[in-house]
Amino acid sequence: MAVALKILIMDDDKIDSITISRSISQSGIVAEVDSVFSAKEGIIKIESLEYDLIFLDYMMPDTDGISFLKKIRDRGIETPVIFVTSQGDEKIASQAILSGASDYIPKTLLTPDGVSQSIRNAMKLHDSLKQRKITELALKVNSTRLLEAQKLAKIGSWEFNLANDEMFFSDEFYTIFEVDCEQSLSVDFIKTCITDEKDLVRFEKNLYDVKTTRAEVQFYHAITTKEGNIKYINQFIKCLIDEKDKPCKILGTIQDITEQKRTESELIKAKELAEQAVIIKEQFLTNMSHEIRTPMNGIIGFARILESTSLDNDQKQSVEAIKKASQNLMYIINDILDFSKIEANKMTLEEVRFSVSKTVHSVIELLDSTAKDKGIKLLCQISPNVCDNLIGDPTKLSQILFNLIGNAIKFTEKGFVELIVKEVKNTDSDCYLKFSVTDSGIGIPKDKIDSIFESFNQASNETTRKYGGTGLGLTITRKLVELQGGKINVESVIAKGSEFSFSLKYAKAKESEGRNDDHIEEKISADFLKDINILLVEDNELNQLLAIKVFRKWNKEIDVADNGKIAIDKIENNSYDIILMDIQMPEMDGIELTNHIRNNMGEKSTIPIIALTAHATVGEEAKCLENGMDDYLSKPYDFDILLNKLYQNLNRRVEKNIPLKEVKKELKRVENLVNFEYLRDLADGDTEFMKTMISLFLKNTPQSLDLIMNACHSDDIQVLKDEVHKLKSSLSLLGIVKASRVVDVIEKEIEDSPLSQKRKDEVTHLNQICNSAMLELQEVHAF
């Protein structure tokens, strides 16, 4: 059912009004028609009712139609209006249309057909105008949004018409370049603002590229604005294509990223300041370590020497007190240094074969005397089904257990401390172990359990005063557990005790894997030092005296140089087999002295050097080794470990192809590596053939080993694979079985895990065996 139109007829001539009304009714248009005879009545009607159409006579008694139309349009009334004019009033009708009328009809055409056609024309025109206004409004809203978005994002745009060279620039473009919006601009203006000549060349090249290759280009450059300010611009340029698939316009957008660049610059400065703070912190820790460890080396060392002499009971108690106080201070130093490693994310984990039971029992043995002194039972229980042969980091496990058990002993006045090790899960390749440390100590309040793991924090101030400590032990312990993929848990009851537990996953060691017991130093005799010449470079008199006394215990006299310059004179005028080198010295420090020896002292440049230093911070060992030292030992050092380091490094000299006459006989404990059985069978009594083969091996192997070591260091797997394979036949020919087995391991690692640490270690092992074998062959070849 059609909806009736609401039509208002405004005409002071009642005959005309009736004629229009009758024509509407006869036209077939459904309508409700009202009539008024003056402008005053018309205004009242229009304001009280909403009409779909108005027929308006040009001349009314109180106004003319043009003025009336303007009045209702000023009031926001958009109702379509059809002007009714006398014949010959076309000029007036034109004015009416220009003033906003939808149509006009002469009075001579007020027939049903004429009125019907005029109504339809007016309604169509009104609908069209209405739709256009809606579209224009939407475009205006979108344009406003775009402009606001451009302002917020500081993005401007420009457009270059390739057909007529016309340019368009957005408002924000003018804002960014600080130019008056009334000013006429061109592409050349952009070019004049580009600050750097190289950026200008890039801009011109990009304009050419987008037009010829239709590429889209984004690049960054600086500009100098019209006001002389430097800004940083991110510019995007693309080419628009017309309907014939030809370039028609180049469109560019620019974004002001000056604030972003300023923020980046501030962040870089903040990062540099933070890095500088880390360096200052590490330098402070290095100096602190050196300044404390240097006297501690003397205190602990002399206490050990005193301990080995004849003492009465009072003297023994005093020495024990010195040792205990020294150990407590060393625990504090080590806690701070470990904490710095963890904070710097430089704490590394080993992957070596170890025995769980040996590791656990070594910790128990260390702490047993402390527990006995307090009258506490220290118990240990390892479940019989625990897999004992694992791959992991035994040193970190020892440190975790030492901290937890040591803490439990510290906070337990009577009763017991117990370590329980259980297997919680077992697979073909892995073993999951749970370690629990239980005590009958003072306990921890529930609201303090989380806080005890915070740095420099303990359960209460009273705890700190009574028991001491840094408050770092549990922080470090938790971090060490988490580094290995575990989580530490705590259960505690005040005055009844606590239980600290954690679980760790370890890989099971295969029976075929070589045992790595590097963390367990073998106790050896000091007899090998008999004919060895040793130089100690040390500026601290206390440490000089300690070293002299230690070596005298081993029936050995050593030379001492107070600083680097004195050391150079001594090295030039004497023949030393090994040097013990302090790092921080006046005149010339240990690093500088080592570099001088390695680069300027000819045949003496290969003397083994052990860094004997109070520096024990992150990267200090690596720094020493990178600068040409052979080994590293931090103060205060264990005498047995020092002896082992001397033995290992003097033995290593044998393996570095140093002429045999320079190696002391007491050190020549190298097993016979060469088996001539196969070569003899092949030679069939031809001695000259055997000598030739040995000579060729001695001539070619050093070069082959250099290629292998270089390839290993640079991870050039293909060269490493080829060179190792070439060497394999020579090793078999001379019966160097130990080296052949290592080659097999290397080749397997190259296939299975080419970048593994094991592959690198085995290559180093191969180099050592081959050098030792060459020493044997040189001795044979000399006869």
Coordinates of N, CA and C in Angstrom, one line a residue, residues 273-386:
L273 N 74.9 4.8 29.1 CA 75.1 5.0 30.5 C 75.0 3.8 31.3
A274 N 74.0 2.9 31.0 CA 73.8 1.7 31.7 C 75.0 0.8 31.5
E275 N 75.4 0.7 30.2 CA 76.6 -0.2 30.0 C 77.8 0.4 30.7
Q276 N 77.9 1.7 30.7 CA 79.1 2.3 31.5 C 79.0 2.0 33.0
A277 N 77.7 2.0 33.5 CA 77.5 1.6 34.9 C 77.9 0.2 35.2
V278 N 77.6 -0.7 34.2 CA 78.0 -2.1 34.3 C 79.5 -2.2 34.3
I279 N 80.1 -1.5 33.4 CA 81.6 -1.5 33.4 C 82.2 -1.0 34.7
I280 N 81.7 0.1 35.2 CA 82.2 0.6 36.4 C 82.0 -0.4 37.6
K281 N 80.8 -1.0 37.6 CA 80.5 -2.0 38.6 C 81.5 -3.2 38.5
E282 N 81.7 -3.6 37.3 CA 82.7 -4.8 37.1 C 84.1 -4.3 37.5
Q283 N 84.4 -3.1 37.2 CA 85.8 -2.6 37.6 C 85.9 -2.5 39.1
F284 N 84.8 -2.1 39.7 CA 84.7 -2.0 41.2 C 84.9 -3.4 41.8
L285 N 84.1 -4.4 41.2 CA 84.2 -5.7 41.7 C 85.6 -6.3 41.5
T286 N 86.2 -6.0 40.3 CA 87.5 -6.5 40.0 C 88.5 -6.0 41.1
N287 N 88.4 -4.6 41.3 CA 89.4 -4.0 42.3 C 89.1 -4.5 43.7
M288 N 87.8 -4.7 44.0 CA 87.5 -5.2 45.3 C 88.0 -6.6 45.5
S289 N 87.8 -7.4 44.5 CA 88.3 -8.8 44.5 C 89.8 -8.8 44.7
H290 N 90.5 -8.0 43.9 CA 91.9 -7.9 44.0 C 92.4 -7.5 45.4
E291 N 91.8 -6.4 45.8 CA 92.3 -5.8 47.1 C 92.0 -6.7 48.3
I292 N 90.9 -7.4 48.3 CA 90.6 -8.3 49.4 C 91.3 -9.7 49.2
R293 N 91.3 -10.2 48.0 CA 91.9 -11.5 47.8 C 93.4 -11.5 48.0
T294 N 94.0 -10.4 47.7 CA 95.5 -10.4 47.8 C 95.9 -10.6 49.3
P295 N 95.4 -9.8 50.3 CA 95.8 -10.1 51.7 C 95.2 -11.4 52.1
M296 N 94.0 -11.8 51.6 CA 93.4 -13.1 52.1 C 94.3 -14.2 51.6
N297 N 94.9 -14.1 50.4 CA 95.8 -15.1 50.0 C 97.0 -15.4 51.0
G298 N 97.5 -14.3 51.5 CA 98.6 -14.4 52.5 C 98.1 -14.9 53.8
I299 N 96.9 -14.5 54.3 CA 96.4 -14.9 55.6 C 96.1 -16.4 55.5
I300 N 95.3 -16.9 54.5 CA 95.0 -18.3 54.4 C 96.2 -19.1 54.2
G301 N 97.1 -18.7 53.3 CA 98.3 -19.4 53.0 C 99.2 -19.6 54.2
F302 N 99.5 -18.5 54.9 CA 100.3 -18.6 56.1 C 99.7 -19.4 57.2
A303 N 98.3 -19.4 57.3 CA 97.6 -20.2 58.3 C 97.8 -21.7 58.0
R304 N 97.8 -22.0 56.7 CA 98.1 -23.4 56.3 C 99.5 -23.8 56.6
I305 N 100.4 -22.9 56.4 CA 101.8 -23.2 56.7 C 102.0 -23.4 58.2
L306 N 101.4 -22.5 59.0 CA 101.5 -22.6 60.4 C 100.9 -23.9 60.9
E307 N 99.8 -24.3 60.3 CA 99.1 -25.5 60.7 C 100.0 -26.7 60.6
S308 N 100.9 -26.7 59.6 CA 101.7 -27.8 59.4 C 103.0 -27.9 60.3
T309 N 103.1 -26.8 61.1 CA 104.3 -26.8 62.0 C 103.9 -27.3 63.4
S310 N 104.8 -27.4 64.3 CA 104.5 -27.9 65.7 C 103.9 -26.7 66.5
L311 N 102.7 -26.9 66.9 CA 102.0 -25.9 67.7 C 101.4 -26.4 69.0
D312 N 101.3 -25.6 70.0 CA 100.6 -26.0 71.2 C 99.1 -25.8 71.0
N313 N 98.3 -26.2 72.0 CA 96.9 -26.2 71.8 C 96.3 -24.8 71.6
D314 N 96.8 -23.8 72.4 CA 96.4 -22.4 72.2 C 96.7 -21.9 70.8
Q315 N 97.9 -22.2 70.3 CA 98.3 -21.8 69.0 C 97.4 -22.5 67.9
K316 N 97.1 -23.7 68.1 CA 96.2 -24.4 67.2 C 94.9 -23.8 67.1
Q317 N 94.3 -23.4 68.3 CA 93.0 -22.8 68.3 C 93.0 -21.5 67.6
S318 N 94.1 -20.7 67.8 CA 94.3 -19.4 67.1 C 94.3 -19.6 65.6
V319 N 95.1 -20.6 65.1 CA 95.2 -20.9 63.7 C 93.8 -21.3 63.1
E320 N 93.1 -22.1 63.9 CA 91.8 -22.6 63.4 C 90.8 -21.4 63.3
A321 N 90.9 -20.5 64.3 CA 90.1 -19.3 64.3 C 90.4 -18.4 63.1
I322 N 91.7 -18.3 62.8 CA 92.1 -17.5 61.6 C 91.5 -18.1 60.3
K323 N 91.7 -19.5 60.2 CA 91.2 -20.2 59.0 C 89.6 -20.0 58.9
K324 N 88.9 -20.2 60.0 CA 87.5 -20.1 60.0 C 87.0 -18.7 59.5
A325 N 87.7 -17.7 60.1 CA 87.3 -16.3 59.8 C 87.6 -16.0 58.3
S326 N 88.8 -16.5 57.8 CA 89.2 -16.3 56.4 C 88.2 -17.0 55.5
Q327 N 87.8 -18.2 55.9 CA 86.8 -18.9 55.0 C 85.5 -18.2 55.0
N328 N 85.0 -17.6 56.1 CA 83.8 -16.9 56.1 C 83.8 -15.6 55.2
L329 N 85.0 -15.0 55.3 CA 85.2 -13.8 54.4 C 85.2 -14.2 52.9
M330 N 85.8 -15.3 52.6 CA 85.9 -15.8 51.2 C 84.5 -16.2 50.7
Y331 N 83.7 -16.8 51.6 CA 82.3 -17.1 51.2 C 81.5 -15.8 50.8
I332 N 81.8 -14.7 51.6 CA 81.1 -13.4 51.3 C 81.6 -12.9 49.9
I333 N 82.9 -12.9 49.7 CA 83.5 -12.4 48.5 C 82.9 -13.3 47.3
N334 N 82.9 -14.6 47.4 CA 82.4 -15.4 46.4 C 81.0 -15.2 46.1
D335 N 80.2 -15.0 47.2 CA 78.7 -14.7 47.0 C 78.5 -13.5 46.1
I336 N 79.3 -12.4 46.4 CA 79.1 -11.2 45.7 C 79.5 -11.3 44.2
L337 N 80.6 -12.1 44.0 CA 81.1 -12.3 42.6 C 80.1 -13.2 41.8
D338 N 79.6 -14.2 42.5 CA 78.6 -15.1 41.8 C 77.4 -14.3 41.5
F339 N 77.0 -13.4 42.4 CA 75.8 -12.6 42.2 C 76.0 -11.7 41.0
S340 N 77.2 -11.1 40.9 CA 77.5 -10.2 39.7 C 77.4 -11.0 38.4
K341 N 77.9 -12.2 38.4 CA 77.9 -13.1 37.2 C 76.4 -13.3 36.8
I342 N 75.6 -13.7 37.8 CA 74.2 -14.0 37.5 C 73.5 -12.7 37.0
E343 N 73.7 -11.6 37.6 CA 73.1 -10.3 37.2 C 73.5 -10.0 35.8
A344 N 74.7 -10.3 35.4 CA 75.3 -10.0 34.0 C 74.9 -11.1 33.0
N345 N 74.2 -12.1 33.5 CA 73.8 -13.2 32.6 C 75.1 -13.9 32.0
K346 N 76.1 -14.0 32.8 CA 77.4 -14.6 32.4 C 77.7 -15.8 33.1
M347 N 76.7 -16.3 33.9 CA 76.9 -17.6 34.5 C 76.7 -18.7 33.5
T348 N 77.7 -19.6 33.3 CA 77.7 -20.6 32.3 C 77.6 -22.0 33.0
L349 N 77.0 -22.9 32.3 CA 76.9 -24.3 32.8 C 77.8 -25.3 32.0
E350 N 78.4 -26.2 32.8 CA 79.2 -27.2 32.2 C 78.3 -28.4 31.8
E351 N 78.8 -29.2 30.8 CA 78.2 -30.5 30.5 C 79.3 -31.5 30.5
V352 N 79.5 -32.1 31.7 CA 80.6 -33.1 31.9 C 80.0 -34.3 32.6
R353 N 80.8 -35.4 32.4 CA 80.4 -36.6 33.1 C 80.8 -36.5 34.6
F354 N 79.8 -36.9 35.5 CA 80.2 -36.9 36.9 C 79.4 -37.9 37.7
S355 N 79.9 -38.2 38.9 CA 79.2 -39.1 39.8 C 78.4 -38.3 40.8
V356 N 77.1 -38.6 40.9 CA 76.3 -37.9 41.9 C 76.7 -38.2 43.3
S357 N 77.0 -39.5 43.6 CA 77.4 -39.9 45.0 C 78.7 -39.2 45.4
K358 N 79.7 -39.1 44.5 CA 80.9 -38.5 44.8 C 80.7 -37.0 45.1
T359 N 79.9 -36.4 44.2 CA 79.7 -34.9 44.3 C 79.0 -34.7 45.7
V360 N 78.0 -35.5 46.0 CA 77.2 -35.3 47.3 C 78.1 -35.5 48.5
H361 N 78.9 -36.6 48.4 CA 79.7 -36.9 49.6 C 80.8 -35.9 49.8
S362 N 81.3 -35.3 48.7 CA 82.4 -34.3 48.9 C 81.9 -33.1 49.6
V363 N 80.6 -32.7 49.3 CA 80.0 -31.6 50.0 C 79.8 -31.9 51.5
I364 N 79.3 -33.2 51.8 CA 79.0 -33.6 53.1 C 80.4 -33.6 53.9
E365 N 81.4 -34.1 53.3 CA 82.7 -34.1 54.0 C 83.2 -32.7 54.3
L366 N 83.0 -31.8 53.4 CA 83.4 -30.4 53.6 C 82.7 -29.8 54.8
L367 N 81.4 -30.1 55.0 CA 80.6 -29.4 56.0 C 80.5 -30.3 57.3
D368 N 81.0 -31.5 57.3 CA 80.8 -32.4 58.4 C 81.5 -31.8 59.7
S369 N 82.7 -31.2 59.5 CA 83.4 -30.7 60.7 C 82.6 -29.5 61.3
T370 N 82.0 -28.7 60.4 CA 81.2 -27.5 60.9 C 80.0 -28.0 61.7
A371 N 79.3 -29.1 61.2 CA 78.2 -29.6 62.0 C 78.6 -30.2 63.3
K372 N 79.8 -30.9 63.3 CA 80.3 -31.5 64.5 C 80.6 -30.4 65.6
D373 N 81.2 -29.3 65.1 CA 81.6 -28.2 66.0 C 80.3 -27.7 66.7
K374 N 79.1 -27.8 66.1 CA 77.9 -27.3 66.7 C 77.2 -28.4 67.4
G375 N 77.7 -29.6 67.3 CA 77.0 -30.7 68.0 C 75.7 -31.1 67.2
I376 N 75.8 -31.0 65.9 CA 74.6 -31.3 65.1 C 75.0 -32.6 64.2
K377 N 74.0 -33.4 64.0 CA 74.2 -34.6 63.2 C 74.0 -34.2 61.7
L378 N 74.9 -34.5 60.9 CA 74.8 -34.2 59.5 C 74.6 -35.6 58.8
L379 N 73.4 -35.8 58.3 CA 73.0 -37.1 57.7 C 72.9 -37.0 56.2
C380 N 73.1 -38.1 55.5 CA 73.0 -38.1 54.0 C 72.4 -39.5 53.6
Q381 N 71.4 -39.4 52.7 CA 70.8 -40.6 52.3 C 70.5 -40.5 50.8
I382 N 71.2 -41.4 50.0 CA 71.0 -41.5 48.6 C 70.3 -42.8 48.2
S383 N 69.1 -42.7 47.6 CA 68.3 -43.9 47.3 C 69.1 -44.8 46.4
P384 N 69.1 -46.1 46.6 CA 69.9 -47.1 45.8 C 69.6 -47.1 44.4
N385 N 68.4 -46.7 44.0 CA 68.0 -46.7 42.5 C 68.5 -45.5 41.8
V386 N 69.1 -44.5 42.5 CA 69.6 -43.3 41.8 C 70.7 -43.6 40.8

